[in-house]
Amino acid sequence: MNSLKSHITLILALISIMLSIFLFRIFSGILYKYQQNITDNYSIVIVSSSKIKSLPLKEIKKIEPIDINNEIKKLKQKYKNIDFSNIKMPYFYKLRLNILPSPDELSSIQKKLKSFSFVKKIMTKSNSQTKIYNLLMLLKIVTKTFMILIAVLGFLLILKQLEVWKLLHNERMYIMELFGAPFWFRGAALFKIAFLDSIIALIFTFVIVYFIINSALYINIINELNIDFKVDFIKEFFILILVSFLISFISSILVIIGKK
Amino acid sequence: MGKIILAKNLSISYDRAKIISSSSFSVENGDFVFLTGVSGSGKTTVIKTLYGEIKPSSGDLYIGEFNLSKISKSKISLLRRHLGIVFQDFKLIPEWSILKNVTLPLLIAGIEKNIAEDLAIQYLSKVNLSHKADKFPEELSGGEQQRAAIARATIHNPVMILADEPISGLDEYSASLVMDLFKKANEKGITIIIASHSIPKHFNINFKQLHIEKGKIYELA
């Protein structure tokens, strides 16, 4: 019973740590994709008195001219008494940015643009996507804090488990040491337990992860955000197996070294 | 023959108290030695020093080629693989069967489990315990546990057996069986060092006595 208890404690601790790492990575991945999506769709429109090929601003990724011929055609039809051929039309451009600017960054970009004499008008948008993004950023901070808390609790559980392991394995390891057993031999039983518990914890974690990824809530969120986000299960598997093995083997080594 | 133990001006301290001060003695290969002294005289401390659990505070203590005053931790493990140690409280691994306990020194030496178990069965029959091979230590009497411990201490053909009060707490019959096992091991050329407050009665073998008194070790004739 005690042995089962000691297994469950380590397995639970490993699951909580692995899940918090996995969820944090997924959440960060979704946010990154969403941010990219908004950034790609975000632009500043400027009206210029002359043609622009490039601007010396590091924030600008691309300058796209806006075709206003259709608009002029419409105007011509509406105002037939005006001779448009005598009017010099300004040039309209969409500026695509490298980043999704914060309000401060946006005002800085505007200021820089205004410093060019040929720029006559600047139109920016603070759309609903930015608000959602800010909300998600807030959620990211809350989730990060929450997951760090879970991971810390997991580590505390493992530390508690180390004490139990010390009591359980101390005598055997001491006797082995008296007969000249090397480090790996004394720790063999612990390493076996750690390996087994890591595998069990990994299986449980992946079952939970599978249900999360295939849940209606998760699928809806991804659809609502309109992003193309897929979990790389092989990569996540290797990251989690590495974390799991590292934690349990370091724990085993601490028990062997810390033997009284 | 050659000396297996050589102590020169050996001093041993334990928990800041000086237990042995500036003593010199030697033990020849194949000797049967009783380390005697009253309770608390330092017999266990000397035994522990001989298997590297306690480091001498000054002087030199050689076991074969190993100088225990300057030995590294990895060398201690190496030294212990050439020793057999028997304790008053047996120190059998409680969650292992008697058979597995006896195989311990062979498994540490890297011998295959099947071969180690076959040899352990032979050694258990030498100590009349082959019928209890599958039992766990707590299922055996004190005398039986000590015999199993001796089987464990001899299975790897050690150069020396160190025994700390191996018969105290055992009844007379068990004590004489245990002493017979030490004699048989000694007949095979293994050096035996037994820490005991007295020499067992009717002990008909040539032996050497190292006696501890007032913190000094004396070689008695």
Short mmCIF file of C-alpha atoms in Angstrom, two decimals:
data_model
loop_
_atom_site.label_atom_id
_atom_site.label_comp_id
_atom_site.label_asym_id
_atom_site.label_seq_id
_atom_site.Cartn_x
_atom_site.Cartn_y
_atom_site.Cartn_z
CA MET A 1 0.00 0.00 0.00
CA ASN A 2 2.82 2.37 0.99
CA SER A 3 4.68 1.45 -2.17
CA LEU A 4 1.56 2.17 -4.28
CA LYS A 5 1.14 5.49 -2.47
CA SER A 6 4.71 6.45 -3.19
CA HIS A 7 4.21 5.62 -6.90
CA ILE A 8 0.98 7.64 -7.09
CA THR A 9 2.61 10.68 -5.48
CA LEU A 10 5.45 10.76 -8.01
CA ILE A 11 3.14 10.01 -10.94
CA LEU A 12 0.72 12.80 -9.92
CA ALA A 13 3.56 15.27 -9.47
CA LEU A 14 5.01 14.38 -12.87
CA ILE A 15 1.59 14.62 -14.56
CA SER A 16 0.95 18.06 -13.05
CA ILE A 17 4.37 19.35 -14.13
CA MET A 18 4.12 17.87 -17.63
CA LEU A 19 0.56 19.15 -18.14
CA SER A 20 1.48 22.64 -17.01
CA ILE A 21 4.44 22.67 -19.41
CA PHE A 22 2.32 21.29 -22.26
CA LEU A 23 -0.59 23.69 -21.71
CA PHE A 24 1.77 26.64 -21.42
CA ARG A 25 3.46 25.71 -24.68
CA ILE A 26 0.12 25.23 -26.46
CA PHE A 27 -1.25 28.51 -25.14
CA SER A 28 1.89 30.38 -26.17
CA GLY A 29 1.72 28.74 -29.61
CA ILE A 30 -1.92 29.75 -30.11
CA LEU A 31 -1.18 33.32 -29.01
CA TYR A 32 1.83 33.56 -31.30
CA LYS A 33 -0.24 32.37 -34.29
CA TYR A 34 -3.06 34.75 -33.42
CA GLN A 35 -0.63 37.65 -33.03
CA GLN A 36 0.89 36.80 -36.42
CA ASN A 37 -2.59 36.70 -37.95
CA ILE A 38 -3.50 40.13 -36.60
CA THR A 39 -0.13 41.57 -37.56
CA ASP A 40 -0.50 40.27 -41.12
CA ASN A 41 -3.91 41.91 -41.43
CA TYR A 42 -2.93 45.15 -39.75
CA SER A 43 -1.95 48.17 -41.83
CA ILE A 44 -1.63 51.94 -41.70
CA VAL A 45 -3.01 53.92 -44.63
CA ILE A 46 -1.16 57.04 -45.68
CA VAL A 47 -1.92 59.70 -48.27
CA SER A 48 1.13 61.07 -49.99
CA SER A 49 1.68 63.97 -52.38
CA SER A 50 4.37 62.03 -54.21
CA LYS A 51 5.06 58.42 -55.12
CA ILE A 52 6.73 56.32 -52.42
CA LYS A 53 8.95 53.34 -53.04
CA SER A 54 10.37 52.94 -49.59
CA LEU A 55 10.46 54.63 -46.21
CA PRO A 56 13.36 54.58 -43.72
CA LEU A 57 11.31 53.05 -40.87
CA LYS A 58 12.34 49.67 -39.43
CA GLU A 59 8.75 48.90 -38.38
CA ILE A 60 7.54 48.87 -42.00
CA LYS A 61 7.59 45.48 -43.67
CA LYS A 62 5.92 46.37 -46.98
CA ILE A 63 4.46 49.34 -48.77
CA GLU A 64 1.43 48.50 -50.95
CA PRO A 65 -0.05 51.12 -53.28
CA ILE A 66 -3.85 51.35 -53.11
CA ASP A 67 -5.57 51.35 -56.47
CA ILE A 68 -8.02 54.27 -56.45
CA ASN A 69 -9.11 54.06 -60.13
CA ASN A 70 -12.41 52.43 -59.26
CA GLU A 71 -13.15 55.13 -56.73
CA ILE A 72 -12.32 57.86 -59.26
CA LYS A 73 -14.60 56.19 -61.79
CA LYS A 74 -17.42 56.26 -59.27
CA LEU A 75 -16.72 59.92 -58.52
CA LYS A 76 -16.69 60.74 -62.23
CA GLN A 77 -20.09 59.17 -62.65
CA LYS A 78 -21.47 60.99 -59.63
CA TYR A 79 -19.98 64.40 -60.35
CA LYS A 80 -20.18 64.66 -64.15
CA ASN A 81 -19.77 68.42 -64.15
CA ILE A 82 -16.28 68.22 -62.62
CA ASP A 83 -13.26 67.80 -64.81
CA PHE A 84 -11.08 65.30 -62.93
CA SER A 85 -8.29 65.44 -65.50
CA ASN A 86 -7.26 68.83 -64.10
CA ILE A 87 -7.07 67.58 -60.55
CA LYS A 88 -3.82 66.08 -59.36
CA MET A 89 -4.79 63.06 -57.27
CA PRO A 90 -2.70 62.12 -54.22
CA TYR A 91 -1.17 58.67 -53.78
CA PHE A 92 -2.64 56.19 -51.29
CA TYR A 93 -0.53 53.48 -49.61
CA LYS A 94 -1.06 50.66 -47.18
CA LEU A 95 1.89 50.22 -44.82
CA ARG A 96 2.26 46.64 -43.57
CA LEU A 97 4.18 46.44 -40.29
CA ASN A 98 6.59 43.91 -38.77
CA ILE A 99 4.86 44.10 -35.43
CA LEU A 100 1.41 44.59 -34.04
CA PRO A 101 1.98 48.02 -32.48
CA SER A 102 0.97 48.94 -28.99
CA PRO A 103 -0.70 52.37 -28.62
CA ASP A 104 2.69 53.91 -27.73
CA GLU A 105 4.45 52.26 -30.67
CA LEU A 106 1.66 53.39 -32.97
CA SER A 107 1.95 57.04 -31.91
CA SER A 108 5.73 56.83 -32.36
CA ILE A 109 5.26 55.49 -35.92
CA GLN A 110 2.72 58.22 -36.64
CA LYS A 111 5.13 60.85 -35.40
CA LYS A 112 7.89 59.53 -37.66
CA LEU A 113 5.54 59.43 -40.65
CA LYS A 114 4.37 62.98 -40.01
CA SER A 115 7.97 64.13 -40.18
CA PHE A 116 7.98 63.39 -43.93
CA SER A 117 6.71 66.47 -45.79
CA PHE A 118 5.09 64.37 -48.56
CA VAL A 119 2.90 62.47 -46.10
CA LYS A 120 -0.35 64.40 -45.99
CA LYS A 121 -2.58 62.14 -43.98
CA ILE A 122 -2.18 59.07 -41.75
CA MET A 123 -5.06 56.69 -40.99
CA THR A 124 -4.63 54.07 -38.27
CA LYS A 125 -7.09 51.59 -36.86
CA SER A 126 -7.46 50.33 -33.38
CA ASN A 127 -9.70 47.43 -34.14
CA SER A 128 -11.43 44.78 -32.10
CA GLN A 129 -8.66 42.25 -32.94
CA THR A 130 -6.19 44.29 -30.91
CA LYS A 131 -8.58 44.23 -27.99
CA ILE A 132 -8.92 40.44 -28.23
CA TYR A 133 -5.16 40.20 -28.47
CA ASN A 134 -4.72 42.30 -25.32
CA LEU A 135 -7.26 40.12 -23.57
CA LEU A 136 -5.37 37.01 -24.62
CA MET A 137 -2.10 38.55 -23.40
CA LEU A 138 -3.71 39.08 -20.01
CA LEU A 139 -4.95 35.49 -20.08
CA LYS A 140 -1.43 34.35 -20.95
CA ILE A 141 0.00 36.08 -17.88
CA VAL A 142 -2.71 34.61 -15.64
CA THR A 143 -2.24 31.14 -17.13
CA LYS A 144 1.55 31.42 -16.86
CA THR A 145 1.28 32.30 -13.17
CA PHE A 146 -1.18 29.48 -12.60
CA MET A 147 0.99 26.95 -14.39
CA ILE A 148 4.13 28.03 -12.55
CA LEU A 149 2.16 27.49 -9.34
CA ILE A 150 1.15 23.97 -10.46
CA ALA A 151 4.76 23.17 -11.41
CA VAL A 152 6.03 24.45 -8.04
CA LEU A 153 3.42 22.35 -6.24
CA GLY A 154 4.52 19.37 -8.33
CA PHE A 155 8.14 19.93 -7.30
CA LEU A 156 7.11 20.22 -3.65
CA LEU A 157 5.30 16.90 -3.98
CA ILE A 158 8.45 15.37 -5.46
CA LEU A 159 10.57 16.76 -2.61
CA LYS A 160 8.15 15.17 -0.14
CA GLN A 161 8.42 11.96 -2.13
CA LEU A 162 12.22 12.09 -1.86
CA GLU A 163 11.90 11.92 1.92
CA VAL A 164 9.70 8.82 1.64
CA TRP A 165 12.13 7.24 -0.81
CA LYS A 166 15.03 7.96 1.52
CA LEU A 167 13.27 6.10 4.32
CA LEU A 168 12.31 3.21 2.04
CA HIS A 169 15.65 2.73 0.32
CA ASN A 170 18.19 4.03 2.83
CA GLU A 171 18.88 0.73 4.59
CA ARG A 172 19.24 -1.29 1.39
CA MET A 173 21.56 1.28 -0.20
CA TYR A 174 23.66 1.46 2.98
CA ILE A 175 24.11 -2.34 3.07
CA MET A 176 25.03 -2.36 -0.61
CA GLU A 177 27.55 0.39 0.03
CA LEU A 178 29.12 -1.69 2.83
CA PHE A 179 29.79 -4.39 0.27
CA GLY A 180 31.35 -1.93 -2.18
CA ALA A 181 28.42 -1.47 -4.55
CA PRO A 182 29.03 1.30 -7.07
CA PHE A 183 26.66 4.29 -7.39
CA TRP A 184 24.61 2.86 -10.28
CA PHE A 185 24.17 -0.49 -8.52
CA ARG A 186 22.89 1.13 -5.30
CA GLY A 187 20.49 3.29 -7.29
CA ALA A 188 19.31 0.59 -9.71
CA ALA A 189 16.04 -0.04 -7.89
CA LEU A 190 15.32 3.68 -7.64
CA PHE A 191 16.15 4.24 -11.29
CA LYS A 192 13.78 1.41 -12.23
CA ILE A 193 10.96 2.97 -10.17
CA ALA A 194 11.69 6.41 -11.61
CA PHE A 195 11.68 5.04 -15.18
CA LEU A 196 8.43 3.15 -14.64
CA ASP A 197 6.72 6.13 -12.99
CA SER A 198 7.88 8.44 -15.78
CA ILE A 199 6.39 6.15 -18.42
CA ILE A 200 3.09 5.83 -16.52
CA ALA A 201 2.92 9.61 -15.97
CA LEU A 202 3.68 10.21 -19.66
CA ILE A 203 0.88 7.87 -20.75
CA PHE A 204 -1.63 9.58 -18.43
CA THR A 205 -0.49 13.02 -19.57
CA PHE A 206 -0.93 12.10 -23.22
CA VAL A 207 -4.40 10.69 -22.59
CA ILE A 208 -5.38 14.01 -20.92
CA VAL A 209 -3.70 16.00 -23.71
CA TYR A 210 -5.57 13.93 -26.34
CA PHE A 211 -8.91 14.76 -24.70
CA ILE A 212 -8.05 18.46 -24.42
CA ILE A 213 -6.96 18.73 -28.07
CA ASN A 214 -10.04 16.89 -29.28
CA SER A 215 -12.50 18.66 -27.00
CA ALA A 216 -15.26 20.77 -28.59
CA LEU A 217 -14.15 23.76 -26.51
CA TYR A 218 -10.58 23.63 -27.83
CA ILE A 219 -11.69 23.13 -31.45
CA ASN A 220 -14.18 26.03 -31.13
CA ILE A 221 -11.53 28.36 -29.74
CA ILE A 222 -9.14 27.56 -32.60
CA ASN A 223 -11.97 28.07 -35.17
CA GLU A 224 -13.11 31.31 -33.54
CA LEU A 225 -9.61 32.71 -33.59
CA ASN A 226 -9.40 31.76 -37.27
CA ILE A 227 -5.85 30.47 -37.02
CA ASP A 228 -4.10 27.45 -38.45
CA PHE A 229 -2.63 25.87 -35.32
CA LYS A 230 -1.67 22.22 -35.06
CA VAL A 231 -0.01 20.46 -32.13
CA ASP A 232 3.24 18.73 -33.12
CA PHE A 233 2.67 15.60 -31.06
CA ILE A 234 6.07 14.05 -31.78
CA LYS A 235 7.92 17.19 -30.66
CA GLU A 236 5.73 17.56 -27.57
CA PHE A 237 6.21 13.87 -26.77
CA PHE A 238 10.00 14.23 -26.80
CA ILE A 239 9.92 17.42 -24.72
CA LEU A 240 7.63 15.84 -22.12
CA ILE A 241 9.52 12.53 -21.98
CA LEU A 242 12.74 14.49 -21.48
CA VAL A 243 11.20 16.58 -18.69
CA SER A 244 9.69 13.51 -17.06
CA PHE A 245 12.90 11.45 -17.16
CA LEU A 246 15.06 14.36 -16.05
CA ILE A 247 12.89 15.13 -13.03
CA SER A 248 12.60 11.53 -11.88
CA PHE A 249 16.25 10.66 -12.46
CA ILE A 250 17.48 13.82 -10.74
CA SER A 251 15.16 12.91 -7.84
CA SER A 252 16.66 9.40 -7.70
CA ILE A 253 20.20 10.76 -7.76
CA LEU A 254 19.33 13.21 -4.96
CA VAL A 255 18.07 10.29 -2.85
CA ILE A 256 21.22 8.25 -3.49
CA ILE A 257 23.54 11.18 -2.79
CA GLY A 258 21.48 12.34 0.18
CA LYS A 259 21.54 8.87 1.79
CA LYS A 260 22.27 9.12 5.50
CA MET B 1 52.53 -15.19 4.34
CA GLY B 2 52.84 -11.35 4.32
CA LYS B 3 51.02 -8.74 6.31
CA ILE B 4 47.43 -8.05 5.44
CA ILE B 5 46.99 -5.32 8.10
CA LEU B 6 49.69 -2.94 9.17
CA ALA B 7 48.96 -0.12 11.60
CA LYS B 8 51.62 2.44 12.45
CA ASN B 9 50.92 4.98 15.22
CA LEU B 10 47.25 4.68 14.41
CA SER B 11 44.84 7.09 16.08
CA ILE B 12 41.10 7.02 15.54
CA SER B 13 38.57 9.61 16.62
CA TYR B 14 34.82 9.33 16.40
CA ASP B 15 32.36 12.13 17.11
CA ARG B 16 35.31 14.32 18.24
CA ALA B 17 36.28 11.81 20.92
CA LYS B 18 39.64 10.05 20.65
CA ILE B 19 38.94 6.31 20.69
CA ILE B 20 42.34 4.87 19.76
CA SER B 21 45.59 6.70 20.23
CA SER B 22 48.93 5.99 18.59
CA SER B 23 48.75 2.21 18.33
CA SER B 24 50.81 -0.08 16.13
CA PHE B 25 50.00 -3.66 15.26
CA SER B 26 49.95 -6.04 12.34
CA VAL B 27 48.00 -9.06 11.13
CA GLU B 28 49.44 -11.75 8.89
CA ASN B 29 47.60 -13.17 5.91
CA GLY B 30 45.47 -16.12 7.03
CA ASP B 31 45.50 -15.16 10.73
CA PHE B 32 42.51 -15.77 12.96
CA VAL B 33 42.30 -12.69 15.16
CA PHE B 34 40.12 -11.80 18.09
CA LEU B 35 39.83 -8.08 18.75
CA THR B 36 38.85 -7.92 22.38
CA GLY B 37 38.05 -5.24 24.90
CA VAL B 38 35.32 -4.23 27.28
CA SER B 39 32.08 -2.66 26.02
CA GLY B 40 32.75 0.83 24.72
CA SER B 41 36.48 0.25 24.36
CA GLY B 42 36.35 0.94 20.61
CA LYS B 43 36.15 -2.51 18.98
CA THR B 44 33.36 -1.48 16.60
CA THR B 45 35.22 1.74 15.77
CA VAL B 46 38.32 -0.26 14.83
CA ILE B 47 36.26 -2.65 12.68
CA LYS B 48 34.55 0.31 10.99
CA THR B 49 37.96 1.86 10.35
CA LEU B 50 39.13 -1.40 8.80
CA TYR B 51 36.34 -1.34 6.22
CA GLY B 52 36.71 2.38 5.55
CA GLU B 53 33.62 3.71 7.32
CA ILE B 54 35.77 5.84 9.63
CA LYS B 55 38.98 7.52 8.51
CA PRO B 56 42.00 7.31 10.83
CA SER B 57 42.69 10.69 12.45
CA SER B 58 46.47 10.15 12.27
CA GLY B 59 49.06 7.48 11.60
CA ASP B 60 48.93 4.89 8.84
CA LEU B 61 46.66 1.90 8.41
CA TYR B 62 47.33 -0.43 5.52
CA ILE B 63 45.02 -3.19 4.33
CA GLY B 64 47.03 -4.91 1.64
CA GLU B 65 48.03 -2.13 -0.72
CA PHE B 66 45.32 0.30 0.45
CA ASN B 67 46.39 3.03 2.89
CA LEU B 68 43.15 3.82 4.70
CA SER B 69 44.52 7.15 5.95
CA LYS B 70 44.67 8.47 2.39
CA ILE B 71 42.08 6.38 0.58
CA SER B 72 39.54 7.88 -1.85
CA LYS B 73 35.84 7.01 -1.79
CA SER B 74 36.02 4.99 -5.00
CA LYS B 75 38.97 3.00 -3.63
CA ILE B 76 36.96 2.25 -0.46
CA SER B 77 34.31 0.59 -2.65
CA LEU B 78 37.05 -1.40 -4.37
CA LEU B 79 38.54 -2.45 -1.01
CA ARG B 80 35.15 -3.53 0.33
CA ARG B 81 34.63 -5.82 -2.65
CA HIS B 82 37.62 -7.84 -1.36
CA LEU B 83 36.26 -8.00 2.19
CA GLY B 84 33.48 -9.91 3.86
CA ILE B 85 31.72 -8.07 6.66
CA VAL B 86 29.53 -9.63 9.33
CA PHE B 87 27.53 -7.48 11.71
CA GLN B 88 25.97 -8.07 15.09
CA ASP B 89 22.59 -7.04 13.62
CA PHE B 90 23.24 -9.12 10.45
CA LYS B 91 22.41 -6.27 8.03
CA LEU B 92 20.50 -8.45 5.60
CA ILE B 93 18.34 -6.53 3.12
CA PRO B 94 14.84 -7.03 4.55
CA GLU B 95 12.92 -6.91 1.26
CA TRP B 96 15.22 -9.45 -0.41
CA SER B 97 15.03 -13.24 0.00
CA ILE B 98 17.88 -14.99 1.81
CA LEU B 99 19.10 -16.35 -1.54
CA LYS B 100 19.22 -12.88 -3.08
CA ASN B 101 20.94 -11.47 0.00
CA VAL B 102 23.68 -14.07 -0.29
CA THR B 103 24.20 -13.25 -3.98
CA LEU B 104 24.82 -9.54 -3.21
CA PRO B 105 28.67 -9.53 -3.35
CA LEU B 106 28.60 -11.53 -6.59
CA LEU B 107 26.05 -9.21 -8.21
CA ILE B 108 28.20 -6.23 -7.19
CA ALA B 109 31.17 -7.98 -8.81
CA GLY B 110 29.13 -8.15 -12.02
CA ILE B 111 28.52 -11.91 -12.01
CA GLU B 112 25.39 -13.04 -13.84
CA LYS B 113 22.31 -13.55 -11.68
CA ASN B 114 21.84 -17.24 -12.58
CA ILE B 115 25.46 -18.13 -11.82
CA ALA B 116 25.34 -16.11 -8.59
CA GLU B 117 22.18 -17.89 -7.48
CA ASP B 118 23.64 -21.35 -8.18
CA LEU B 119 26.68 -20.48 -6.08
CA ALA B 120 24.51 -18.97 -3.35
CA ILE B 121 22.56 -22.24 -3.08
CA GLN B 122 25.87 -24.08 -2.54
CA TYR B 123 26.94 -21.62 0.17
CA LEU B 124 23.53 -21.77 1.83
CA SER B 125 23.79 -25.56 2.02
CA LYS B 126 27.24 -25.16 3.64
CA VAL B 127 25.55 -23.14 6.41
CA ASN B 128 22.56 -25.55 6.49
CA LEU B 129 20.12 -22.99 5.16
CA SER B 130 19.40 -24.17 1.61
CA HIS B 131 15.85 -25.06 2.66
CA LYS B 132 15.28 -21.43 3.66
CA ALA B 133 16.63 -19.82 0.49
CA ASP B 134 13.28 -18.32 -0.49
CA LYS B 135 12.47 -17.00 2.97
CA PHE B 136 12.89 -13.38 3.97
CA PRO B 137 15.25 -12.34 6.81
CA GLU B 138 12.42 -11.63 9.24
CA GLU B 139 11.23 -15.23 8.85
CA LEU B 140 14.56 -16.61 10.17
CA SER B 141 15.92 -16.85 13.71
CA GLY B 142 18.90 -14.74 14.79
CA GLY B 143 21.31 -17.66 14.44
CA GLU B 144 19.99 -18.48 10.98
CA GLN B 145 20.26 -14.85 9.87
CA GLN B 146 23.85 -14.75 11.09
CA ARG B 147 24.67 -17.93 9.17
CA ALA B 148 23.13 -16.39 6.06
CA ALA B 149 25.23 -13.27 6.69
CA ILE B 150 28.36 -15.45 6.88
CA ALA B 151 27.40 -17.16 3.61
CA ARG B 152 27.11 -13.67 2.10
CA ALA B 153 30.45 -12.64 3.59
CA THR B 154 32.31 -15.64 2.17
CA ILE B 155 30.65 -16.28 -1.21
CA HIS B 156 33.02 -14.00 -3.14
CA ASN B 157 36.20 -15.49 -1.62
CA PRO B 158 37.23 -12.37 0.28
CA VAL B 159 40.79 -11.92 1.48
CA MET B 160 39.54 -11.03 4.95
CA ILE B 161 36.34 -11.26 6.97
CA LEU B 162 35.61 -8.54 9.49
CA ALA B 163 33.00 -9.56 12.06
CA ASP B 164 31.62 -7.18 14.65
CA GLU B 165 30.26 -9.07 17.68
CA PRO B 166 28.90 -11.84 15.43
CA ILE B 167 27.79 -14.19 18.22
CA SER B 168 26.54 -11.81 20.86
CA GLY B 169 22.81 -12.26 21.21
CA LEU B 170 22.91 -15.80 19.82
CA ASP B 171 22.23 -18.91 21.88
CA GLU B 172 25.14 -21.24 22.63
CA TYR B 173 24.27 -23.72 19.86
CA SER B 174 23.92 -21.02 17.18
CA ALA B 175 27.08 -19.31 18.43
CA SER B 176 29.10 -22.51 18.08
CA LEU B 177 27.69 -23.11 14.55
CA VAL B 178 28.67 -19.56 13.56
CA MET B 179 32.18 -19.95 15.03
CA ASP B 180 32.58 -23.23 13.11
CA LEU B 181 31.79 -21.38 9.90
CA PHE B 182 34.51 -18.83 10.66
CA LYS B 183 36.96 -21.67 11.34
CA LYS B 184 36.09 -23.30 7.98
CA ALA B 185 36.57 -19.98 6.19
CA ASN B 186 39.95 -19.55 7.93
CA GLU B 187 40.99 -23.06 6.89
CA LYS B 188 40.49 -21.89 3.29
CA GLY B 189 43.08 -19.16 3.97
CA ILE B 190 40.74 -16.26 4.64
CA THR B 191 41.96 -13.87 7.36
CA ILE B 192 39.35 -13.51 10.07
CA ILE B 193 39.04 -10.55 12.45
CA ILE B 194 36.34 -10.95 15.06
CA ALA B 195 35.50 -8.16 17.46
CA SER B 196 34.22 -9.71 20.65
CA HIS B 197 34.22 -8.78 24.32
CA SER B 198 35.59 -12.24 25.13
CA ILE B 199 37.02 -15.30 23.41
CA PRO B 200 34.45 -18.12 23.12
CA LYS B 201 35.03 -21.09 25.44
CA HIS B 202 36.44 -24.34 23.98
CA PHE B 203 37.77 -22.52 20.94
CA ASN B 204 40.38 -24.97 19.66
CA ILE B 205 42.23 -23.11 16.94
CA ASN B 206 45.40 -21.05 16.91
CA PHE B 207 44.45 -17.44 17.09
CA LYS B 208 45.94 -14.06 17.70
CA GLN B 209 44.49 -11.57 20.13
CA LEU B 210 44.46 -7.81 19.73
CA HIS B 211 43.26 -6.23 22.92
CA ILE B 212 41.98 -2.68 23.35
CA GLU B 213 42.53 -1.06 26.70
CA LYS B 214 42.55 2.61 27.63
CA GLY B 215 42.58 3.64 23.98
CA LYS B 216 45.57 1.50 23.01
CA ILE B 217 45.66 -1.69 20.95
CA TYR B 218 47.97 -4.38 22.31
CA GLU B 219 49.05 -7.59 20.60
CA LEU B 220 48.71 -10.40 23.17
CA ALA B 221 50.57 -13.65 22.89
#
